[in-house]
Amino acid sequence: MQSAKDIAKRNGIVGAGGAAFPTHIKLSGKAEILIANAAECEPLLYKDETILEHFFDDFLKGLLLAKECISAVKCFIGIKRKHKKLIEKLNSEVPDDVSIFQLEDTYPSGDEFLLVYDVTKRLIPKGGIPLDVGVVVQNVETLYNIGINKPLVDKFVTVSGDVEEATTLKVPIGTKWIDILDFLKVNTNNKKFIIGGPMMGFVSDDLNIPVTKGDSGIVVLPEKHSLILKKTRTKHNIEKIAYTCDQCMRCSDLCPRDLLGHGVKPHKAMISVSMDLKQKFPYQASSLYCCECSLCSLYSCPEDLDPAKVMILSRRNLFEQGFKPKKEFCEINPMYNYRRTPTTLLVRRLGLEEFIRPHKFLDSKFKPDKVFLKLNQHRGEPAKPLVKKGQNVAREELVAETEEGKLGSRIFSSISGVVKEVDKEKIVVETK
């Protein structure tokens, strides 16, 4: 039997929860515990829940292969307690060596630092990774992809928000978002679009952006929705309003990474906006450990400022100066269990309550006429094209490869057709 590591490397599998880190690298070491991340903490996204409901056998096969690969002694599926019916199903179908761990409905419970602590009570050092405490975390869809053992050519995505019905479907990687919305007959007039979740996704007017291996969905909102306005502030406006920060420290008090004892202090970064470059470091230093969950900006701040963007800008500034995160062991904040953010309150603060609706899985055979296969849709080096313009390719045919010894993943054609374009950024394939 092939190992999960070999399956992942051969098929170009990467983390499907957003980071898109090559899975074969994460499966290269040995760990005592494997956790399947089914927290799906971003509001309005449902792909992982859908996979567990409709494709559980494939997921479980991948989970057990990954467990064997890293020689894990314990195996958990971390899922929110609110999914009662799904948890009943899981409990009735998982083998004895797999445990279901029920998480509270808080944000961002899917952050692997928080997930590892909640499930195991092992505290990952700041600047570290789960393997530092003997744990490997894999997303539900990643494990599903290992289980089916095929070239990674399709992606589960959720279309939600201001739509008639929130829908999760499987689409070929490289499909343009506009093609998906047109297929679902979504009204795009006077709308804006968040690629990803409401908290960590980005607003885009360009629906010609293709789906990548790490995407989870798209949220459709009215163009004047408060969340859209907040997420599209300019750098000038972000820094201008930062001057009004009254240092209430609420952003730091509720920061998930600060609750883990990592000393992440967004309120200090806010002070640095008015400082000379040489004075900034002591106030920006904790930004090196920020997880970019945006809780401080979109929930915590009572003045509607944007400490998350200031933290991101601060970290960029530090990286440019050559600073890097250092691995340091820490102690949990005694307020950890009392300052977690309930998702229900977050949804209310975001103004998304009206969009929390029943959702469905559409088992369609959706096939676009053209796909745009980005060569850098994973962490590491861009893949190198193996095909030329005018060449015929089949679905699941290898079209790009990362150089041996470098971090990256393979790219396969998600449709059968003709290569219409090849450059340093993408390969375009069109059906005949």
Short mmCIF file of C-alpha atoms in Angstrom, two decimals:
data_model
loop_
_atom_site.label_atom_id
_atom_site.label_comp_id
_atom_site.label_asym_id
_atom_site.label_seq_id
_atom_site.Cartn_x
_atom_site.Cartn_y
_atom_site.Cartn_z
CA MET A 1 0.00 0.00 0.00
CA GLN A 2 1.27 3.47 -0.88
CA SER A 3 1.97 5.85 1.96
CA ALA A 4 -0.02 9.05 2.42
CA LYS A 5 3.19 11.00 1.87
CA ASP A 6 3.79 9.39 -1.53
CA ILE A 7 0.15 9.84 -2.53
CA ALA A 8 0.27 13.52 -1.61
CA LYS A 9 3.52 14.19 -3.46
CA ARG A 10 2.57 12.32 -6.61
CA ASN A 11 -0.87 13.92 -6.84
CA GLY A 12 0.10 17.51 -6.01
CA ILE A 13 -1.93 17.64 -2.80
CA VAL A 14 -1.59 20.72 -0.60
CA GLY A 15 -3.40 22.04 2.45
CA ALA A 16 -6.96 22.78 1.40
CA GLY A 17 -7.78 25.06 4.32
CA GLY A 18 -6.09 28.16 2.93
CA ALA A 19 -2.36 27.87 3.60
CA ALA A 20 -1.79 25.49 0.64
CA PHE A 21 1.36 24.06 2.24
CA PRO A 22 2.55 20.93 0.38
CA THR A 23 1.04 17.99 2.25
CA HIS A 24 3.89 15.55 1.62
CA ILE A 25 6.19 17.83 3.63
CA LYS A 26 3.82 17.86 6.62
CA LEU A 27 3.69 14.06 6.46
CA SER A 28 7.47 13.65 6.35
CA GLY A 29 7.96 13.55 10.10
CA LYS A 30 6.65 11.35 12.88
CA ALA A 31 4.13 12.55 15.44
CA GLU A 32 2.21 11.07 18.34
CA ILE A 33 -1.09 12.74 17.45
CA LEU A 34 -2.95 13.44 14.20
CA ILE A 35 -5.81 15.96 14.19
CA ALA A 36 -8.30 16.34 11.35
CA ASN A 37 -9.30 19.99 11.33
CA ALA A 38 -13.06 20.12 10.80
CA ALA A 39 -13.58 23.32 12.78
CA GLU A 40 -14.40 25.42 9.70
CA CYS A 41 -14.46 28.55 11.84
CA GLU A 42 -15.09 31.14 9.09
CA PRO A 43 -18.81 32.05 8.96
CA LEU A 44 -20.71 31.22 5.74
CA LEU A 45 -18.33 28.47 4.56
CA TYR A 46 -19.51 24.85 4.60
CA LYS A 47 -17.19 22.75 2.42
CA ASP A 48 -15.64 20.63 5.19
CA GLU A 49 -19.04 19.91 6.72
CA THR A 50 -20.23 18.89 3.24
CA ILE A 51 -17.33 16.48 2.73
CA LEU A 52 -17.96 14.78 6.07
CA GLU A 53 -21.65 14.42 5.25
CA HIS A 54 -21.33 13.16 1.68
CA PHE A 55 -17.82 11.74 1.26
CA PHE A 56 -16.99 10.40 4.71
CA ASP A 57 -15.55 7.06 3.53
CA ASP A 58 -12.95 8.76 1.32
CA PHE A 59 -12.08 11.19 4.12
CA LEU A 60 -11.69 8.35 6.64
CA LYS A 61 -9.46 6.40 4.27
CA GLY A 62 -7.18 9.43 3.94
CA LEU A 63 -7.22 10.01 7.69
CA LEU A 64 -6.12 6.45 8.45
CA LEU A 65 -3.43 6.56 5.76
CA ALA A 66 -2.05 9.79 7.24
CA LYS A 67 -2.19 8.32 10.75
CA GLU A 68 -0.18 5.31 9.62
CA CYS A 69 2.28 7.47 7.68
CA ILE A 70 3.31 9.57 10.68
CA SER A 71 3.02 6.63 13.13
CA ALA A 72 0.45 8.48 15.21
CA VAL A 73 -0.75 6.80 18.39
CA LYS A 74 -3.83 9.00 18.76
CA CYS A 75 -6.15 10.43 16.12
CA PHE A 76 -8.83 13.10 16.57
CA ILE A 77 -11.44 14.81 14.43
CA GLY A 78 -11.92 18.32 15.80
CA ILE A 79 -15.44 19.52 14.98
CA LYS A 80 -17.75 22.10 16.53
CA ARG A 81 -20.21 20.83 19.11
CA LYS A 82 -23.10 22.53 17.29
CA HIS A 83 -23.04 19.92 14.48
CA LYS A 84 -24.98 17.41 16.57
CA LYS A 85 -26.38 15.22 13.79
CA LEU A 86 -23.06 15.06 11.98
CA ILE A 87 -21.27 14.16 15.21
CA GLU A 88 -23.74 11.31 15.77
CA LYS A 89 -22.93 10.04 12.27
CA LEU A 90 -19.19 10.31 12.87
CA ASN A 91 -19.38 8.53 16.22
CA SER A 92 -21.25 5.65 14.62
CA GLU A 93 -18.79 5.24 11.74
CA VAL A 94 -15.28 5.99 12.99
CA PRO A 95 -13.09 3.08 14.17
CA ASP A 96 -12.08 2.76 17.81
CA ASP A 97 -8.70 4.38 17.25
CA VAL A 98 -10.28 7.67 16.08
CA SER A 99 -11.86 10.06 18.60
CA ILE A 100 -14.30 12.89 17.98
CA PHE A 101 -13.35 16.05 19.86
CA GLN A 102 -16.19 18.56 20.18
CA LEU A 103 -15.10 22.18 19.95
CA GLU A 104 -16.95 25.23 21.19
CA ASP A 105 -18.42 27.48 18.49
CA THR A 106 -15.79 30.21 18.70
CA TYR A 107 -13.63 32.09 16.23
CA PRO A 108 -10.95 31.27 15.13
CA SER A 109 -11.18 27.72 16.50
CA GLY A 110 -9.73 26.35 13.24
CA ASP A 111 -6.40 28.10 13.80
CA GLU A 112 -4.10 25.13 14.32
CA PHE A 113 -2.39 26.68 17.36
CA LEU A 114 -5.77 26.98 19.10
CA LEU A 115 -6.99 23.63 17.78
CA VAL A 116 -3.94 21.77 19.06
CA TYR A 117 -4.28 23.32 22.52
CA ASP A 118 -8.03 22.71 22.71
CA VAL A 119 -7.71 19.05 21.70
CA THR A 120 -4.45 18.05 23.41
CA LYS A 121 -3.70 20.83 25.92
CA ARG A 122 -0.24 20.98 24.33
CA LEU A 123 0.93 24.54 23.77
CA ILE A 124 2.79 25.15 20.51
CA PRO A 125 5.66 27.60 21.10
CA LYS A 126 5.33 31.02 19.51
CA GLY A 127 7.10 30.90 16.18
CA GLY A 128 6.76 27.12 16.18
CA ILE A 129 4.67 24.47 14.44
CA PRO A 130 2.40 21.65 15.72
CA LEU A 131 5.18 19.10 15.17
CA ASP A 132 7.12 20.84 17.96
CA VAL A 133 4.63 19.29 20.39
CA GLY A 134 4.22 15.98 18.57
CA VAL A 135 1.12 16.86 16.56
CA VAL A 136 0.25 17.02 12.85
CA VAL A 137 -2.90 18.86 11.71
CA GLN A 138 -4.57 18.21 8.36
CA ASN A 139 -7.67 19.80 6.84
CA VAL A 140 -10.72 17.62 6.08
CA GLU A 141 -10.50 18.18 2.33
CA THR A 142 -6.77 17.45 2.32
CA LEU A 143 -7.42 14.06 3.91
CA TYR A 144 -10.25 13.43 1.44
CA ASN A 145 -7.81 14.10 -1.41
CA ILE A 146 -5.37 11.58 0.06
CA GLY A 147 -8.20 9.08 0.38
CA ILE A 148 -9.28 9.24 -3.28
CA ASN A 149 -5.63 8.97 -4.42
CA LYS A 150 -6.03 10.91 -7.67
CA PRO A 151 -4.28 13.94 -9.19
CA LEU A 152 -5.62 17.07 -7.48
CA VAL A 153 -7.79 18.67 -10.17
CA ASP A 154 -11.01 19.56 -8.33
CA LYS A 155 -11.86 21.85 -5.42
CA PHE A 156 -14.83 22.02 -3.07
CA VAL A 157 -16.01 25.63 -2.72
CA THR A 158 -18.97 27.32 -1.04
CA VAL A 159 -20.93 30.17 -2.65
CA SER A 160 -22.83 32.05 0.05
CA GLY A 161 -23.92 35.45 1.33
CA ASP A 162 -26.49 37.47 -0.62
CA VAL A 163 -27.57 34.52 -2.76
CA GLU A 164 -30.83 32.57 -2.95
CA GLU A 165 -29.28 29.49 -1.39
CA ALA A 166 -25.79 28.87 -0.04
CA THR A 167 -24.29 26.11 -2.16
CA THR A 168 -21.19 23.94 -1.94
CA LEU A 169 -20.04 22.26 -5.13
CA LYS A 170 -16.96 20.67 -6.62
CA VAL A 171 -15.34 22.61 -9.48
CA PRO A 172 -12.23 22.10 -11.62
CA ILE A 173 -9.21 23.98 -10.26
CA GLY A 174 -8.55 27.02 -12.45
CA THR A 175 -12.23 27.79 -13.04
CA LYS A 176 -12.97 31.52 -12.98
CA TRP A 177 -15.26 32.60 -10.15
CA ILE A 178 -17.56 34.37 -12.61
CA ASP A 179 -18.17 31.05 -14.37
CA ILE A 180 -19.23 29.47 -11.08
CA LEU A 181 -21.57 32.36 -10.22
CA ASP A 182 -23.08 32.26 -13.70
CA PHE A 183 -23.59 28.50 -13.42
CA LEU A 184 -25.48 29.02 -10.14
CA LYS A 185 -27.39 31.98 -11.63
CA VAL A 186 -26.18 34.36 -8.92
CA ASN A 187 -27.22 37.98 -9.42
CA THR A 188 -23.97 39.98 -9.44
CA ASN A 189 -25.48 43.44 -9.96
CA ASN A 190 -24.51 45.96 -7.27
CA LYS A 191 -22.56 43.28 -5.42
CA LYS A 192 -19.04 42.91 -4.07
CA PHE A 193 -17.22 39.64 -3.53
CA ILE A 194 -14.99 38.26 -0.80
CA ILE A 195 -12.73 35.46 -2.01
CA GLY A 196 -12.43 33.23 1.03
CA GLY A 197 -14.24 33.76 4.32
CA PRO A 198 -15.65 37.03 5.69
CA MET A 199 -12.80 37.40 8.18
CA MET A 200 -9.63 36.39 6.34
CA GLY A 201 -10.75 36.62 2.73
CA PHE A 202 -10.07 39.55 0.39
CA VAL A 203 -12.48 41.73 -1.56
CA SER A 204 -12.19 41.50 -5.33
CA ASP A 205 -14.09 43.16 -8.16
CA ASP A 206 -12.32 40.87 -10.61
CA LEU A 207 -14.31 37.66 -10.91
CA ASN A 208 -11.94 36.40 -13.57
CA ILE A 209 -9.67 35.26 -10.74
CA PRO A 210 -9.32 31.45 -10.93
CA VAL A 211 -10.02 28.97 -8.16
CA THR A 212 -6.80 27.63 -6.62
CA LYS A 213 -5.95 24.62 -4.47
CA GLY A 214 -6.28 26.62 -1.25
CA ASP A 215 -9.61 28.36 -1.89
CA SER A 216 -12.67 27.60 0.23
CA GLY A 217 -15.38 29.75 -1.26
CA ILE A 218 -16.75 33.14 -2.20
CA VAL A 219 -19.07 35.40 -0.20
CA VAL A 220 -21.41 37.66 -2.17
CA LEU A 221 -22.50 40.87 -0.41
CA PRO A 222 -24.23 44.15 -1.31
CA GLU A 223 -21.60 46.61 -2.50
CA LYS A 224 -22.34 49.03 0.37
CA HIS A 225 -22.33 46.40 3.10
CA SER A 226 -20.36 47.55 6.15
CA LEU A 227 -18.00 44.57 5.95
CA ILE A 228 -17.09 45.43 2.36
CA LEU A 229 -16.42 49.05 3.32
CA LYS A 230 -14.18 47.98 6.22
CA LYS A 231 -12.19 45.50 4.17
CA THR A 232 -11.52 47.98 1.34
CA ARG A 233 -10.00 50.82 3.35
CA THR A 234 -6.87 52.33 1.84
CA LYS A 235 -3.50 52.25 3.60
CA HIS A 236 -3.76 56.02 4.01
CA ASN A 237 -7.13 55.78 5.77
CA ILE A 238 -6.01 52.86 7.92
CA GLU A 239 -3.04 54.83 9.25
CA LYS A 240 -5.02 58.06 9.54
CA ILE A 241 -7.71 56.60 11.79
CA ALA A 242 -5.07 54.73 13.82
CA TYR A 243 -4.09 58.08 15.35
CA THR A 244 -7.43 58.10 17.21
CA CYS A 245 -6.70 54.84 19.06
CA ASP A 246 -7.31 55.41 22.78
CA GLN A 247 -5.30 52.33 23.87
CA CYS A 248 -8.25 50.55 25.46
CA MET A 249 -6.39 47.27 24.79
CA ARG A 250 -9.55 45.35 23.86
CA CYS A 251 -7.86 44.17 20.65
CA SER A 252 -5.03 42.63 22.65
CA ASP A 253 -7.30 41.27 25.39
CA LEU A 254 -9.31 39.24 22.85
CA CYS A 255 -6.42 38.32 20.54
CA PRO A 256 -6.41 34.51 20.12
CA ARG A 257 -2.63 34.30 19.92
CA ASP A 258 -2.22 36.54 22.98
CA LEU A 259 -4.57 34.20 24.86
CA LEU A 260 -2.14 31.41 23.99
CA GLY A 261 0.59 33.38 25.74
CA HIS A 262 2.34 34.57 22.57
CA GLY A 263 2.35 38.20 23.66
CA VAL A 264 0.67 39.51 20.49
CA LYS A 265 -0.32 43.12 21.21
CA PRO A 266 -2.18 44.92 18.38
CA HIS A 267 -2.72 47.98 20.57
CA LYS A 268 1.04 48.54 20.67
CA ALA A 269 1.32 48.36 16.90
CA MET A 270 -1.31 51.11 16.70
CA ILE A 271 1.02 53.45 18.60
CA SER A 272 3.82 52.84 16.12
CA VAL A 273 1.96 54.52 13.25
CA SER A 274 3.11 57.95 14.39
CA MET A 275 6.72 56.92 15.06
CA ASP A 276 9.97 57.17 13.17
CA LEU A 277 11.08 53.89 11.55
CA LYS A 278 13.90 53.38 14.08
CA GLN A 279 11.49 53.77 17.01
CA LYS A 280 8.88 51.32 15.79
CA PHE A 281 10.43 47.93 16.59
CA PRO A 282 9.46 47.53 20.29
CA TYR A 283 5.86 48.32 19.39
CA GLN A 284 5.69 46.25 16.22
CA ALA A 285 7.66 43.19 17.37
CA SER A 286 4.64 41.09 18.34
CA SER A 287 3.23 41.40 14.81
CA LEU A 288 5.71 38.66 13.80
CA TYR A 289 3.41 36.21 15.59
CA CYS A 290 0.06 37.52 14.32
CA CYS A 291 -2.15 34.89 12.60
CA GLU A 292 -4.08 37.53 10.59
CA CYS A 293 -7.48 36.32 11.83
CA SER A 294 -8.76 39.95 11.72
CA LEU A 295 -10.68 39.54 14.98
CA CYS A 296 -9.14 42.72 16.38
CA SER A 297 -10.39 44.84 13.46
CA LEU A 298 -13.74 43.26 12.66
CA TYR A 299 -14.92 42.43 16.18
CA SER A 300 -12.84 43.67 19.08
CA CYS A 301 -12.18 47.34 18.35
CA PRO A 302 -15.01 49.54 19.75
CA GLU A 303 -13.87 52.48 17.62
CA ASP A 304 -14.00 50.66 14.27
CA LEU A 305 -10.26 51.07 13.70
CA ASP A 306 -8.12 48.56 11.82
CA PRO A 307 -5.42 47.09 14.07
CA ALA A 308 -5.25 43.91 11.95
CA LYS A 309 -4.10 45.82 8.87
CA VAL A 310 -1.65 47.80 11.01
CA MET A 311 -0.25 44.50 12.31
CA ILE A 312 0.13 43.18 8.76
CA LEU A 313 1.87 46.37 7.64
CA SER A 314 4.08 46.22 10.75
CA ARG A 315 5.13 42.65 10.04
CA ARG A 316 5.93 43.51 6.44
CA ASN A 317 8.09 46.36 7.70
CA LEU A 318 9.95 44.03 10.06
CA PHE A 319 10.51 41.39 7.39
CA GLU A 320 11.97 44.04 5.10
CA GLN A 321 14.44 44.89 7.87
CA GLY A 322 15.45 41.25 8.21
CA PHE A 323 13.56 40.36 11.39
CA LYS A 324 12.10 36.85 11.67
CA PRO A 325 9.94 35.07 14.27
CA LYS A 326 11.87 33.27 16.99
CA LYS A 327 10.71 30.05 18.56
CA GLU A 328 9.94 30.63 22.23
CA PHE A 329 8.04 28.47 24.68
CA CYS A 330 5.30 30.27 26.56
CA GLU A 331 2.54 29.86 29.15
CA ILE A 332 -1.18 29.95 28.48
CA ASN A 333 -3.01 33.15 29.40
CA PRO A 334 -5.19 32.44 32.49
CA MET A 335 -8.08 34.16 30.69
CA TYR A 336 -7.92 31.74 27.74
CA ASN A 337 -11.25 30.04 28.43
CA TYR A 338 -13.06 33.27 29.28
CA ARG A 339 -12.18 35.55 26.38
CA ARG A 340 -12.92 33.32 23.40
CA THR A 341 -15.20 34.93 20.81
CA PRO A 342 -18.55 33.18 20.15
CA THR A 343 -19.23 32.89 16.42
CA THR A 344 -22.84 33.98 16.95
CA LEU A 345 -21.69 37.32 18.35
CA LEU A 346 -19.11 37.68 15.60
CA VAL A 347 -21.73 37.11 12.89
CA ARG A 348 -23.95 39.75 14.49
CA ARG A 349 -21.07 42.24 14.65
CA LEU A 350 -20.24 41.58 10.99
CA GLY A 351 -23.85 42.22 9.96
CA LEU A 352 -24.18 38.76 8.42
CA GLU A 353 -27.08 37.33 10.44
CA GLU A 354 -29.52 37.56 7.53
CA PHE A 355 -27.19 35.41 5.40
CA ILE A 356 -27.01 32.48 7.83
CA ARG A 357 -29.36 30.21 5.91
CA PRO A 358 -29.78 26.52 5.09
CA HIS A 359 -27.12 25.36 2.67
CA LYS A 360 -26.94 22.52 0.18
CA PHE A 361 -24.44 20.37 -1.69
CA LEU A 362 -24.85 20.45 -5.46
CA ASP A 363 -23.46 17.23 -6.89
CA SER A 364 -23.06 18.70 -10.37
CA LYS A 365 -20.82 17.83 -13.29
CA PHE A 366 -19.92 21.48 -13.77
CA LYS A 367 -17.26 21.84 -16.44
CA PRO A 368 -15.93 25.21 -17.65
CA ASP A 369 -14.79 25.84 -21.21
CA LYS A 370 -11.47 27.22 -20.02
CA VAL A 371 -9.28 26.97 -16.91
CA PHE A 372 -6.40 29.14 -15.70
CA LEU A 373 -3.90 27.01 -13.80
CA LYS A 374 -1.73 29.25 -11.63
CA LEU A 375 1.79 27.96 -11.15
CA ASN A 376 2.18 29.40 -7.64
CA GLN A 377 -1.01 28.13 -5.98
CA HIS A 378 0.97 26.57 -3.13
CA ARG A 379 3.65 27.54 -0.62
CA GLY A 380 7.15 27.50 -2.04
CA GLU A 381 8.53 27.74 -5.55
CA PRO A 382 6.21 28.11 -8.58
CA ALA A 383 5.88 24.94 -10.63
CA LYS A 384 7.70 24.81 -13.99
CA PRO A 385 5.51 24.24 -17.09
CA LEU A 386 5.94 20.89 -18.84
CA VAL A 387 3.63 21.67 -21.77
CA LYS A 388 3.67 24.07 -24.72
CA LYS A 389 1.08 26.20 -26.45
CA GLY A 390 -1.03 24.14 -28.86
CA GLN A 391 -0.42 20.86 -27.06
CA ASN A 392 -3.36 18.55 -26.36
CA VAL A 393 -3.76 17.57 -22.71
CA ALA A 394 -6.11 15.23 -20.89
CA ARG A 395 -7.81 15.81 -17.56
CA GLU A 396 -5.46 14.77 -14.73
CA GLU A 397 -2.41 15.06 -17.00
CA LEU A 398 0.70 16.53 -15.38
CA VAL A 399 1.34 20.01 -16.82
CA ALA A 400 3.78 21.58 -14.34
CA GLU A 401 6.33 20.29 -11.85
CA THR A 402 8.33 21.81 -9.00
CA GLU A 403 12.07 21.18 -9.19
CA GLU A 404 13.26 18.23 -7.10
CA GLY A 405 14.42 19.32 -3.67
CA LYS A 406 12.44 22.57 -3.66
CA LEU A 407 9.25 23.31 -1.74
CA GLY A 408 6.21 23.15 -4.00
CA SER A 409 3.69 20.86 -5.66
CA ARG A 410 2.71 19.44 -9.02
CA ILE A 411 -0.01 20.95 -11.21
CA PHE A 412 -2.40 18.83 -13.28
CA SER A 413 -4.83 19.88 -15.98
CA SER A 414 -8.36 19.96 -14.56
CA ILE A 415 -10.04 19.59 -17.97
CA SER A 416 -9.24 17.91 -21.28
CA GLY A 417 -8.42 20.32 -24.07
CA VAL A 418 -5.72 22.37 -25.79
CA VAL A 419 -3.06 24.49 -24.11
CA LYS A 420 -3.84 28.04 -25.21
CA GLU A 421 -1.25 29.94 -23.21
CA VAL A 422 1.86 29.26 -21.15
CA ASP A 423 3.85 31.84 -19.20
CA LYS A 424 5.69 32.18 -15.89
CA GLU A 425 2.46 32.62 -13.94
CA LYS A 426 -0.11 30.28 -15.47
CA ILE A 427 -1.15 27.65 -17.99
CA VAL A 428 -4.44 28.18 -19.82
CA VAL A 429 -6.30 25.13 -21.09
CA GLU A 430 -9.43 25.35 -23.25
CA THR A 431 -11.78 22.59 -24.30
CA LYS A 432 -11.69 21.69 -27.98
#
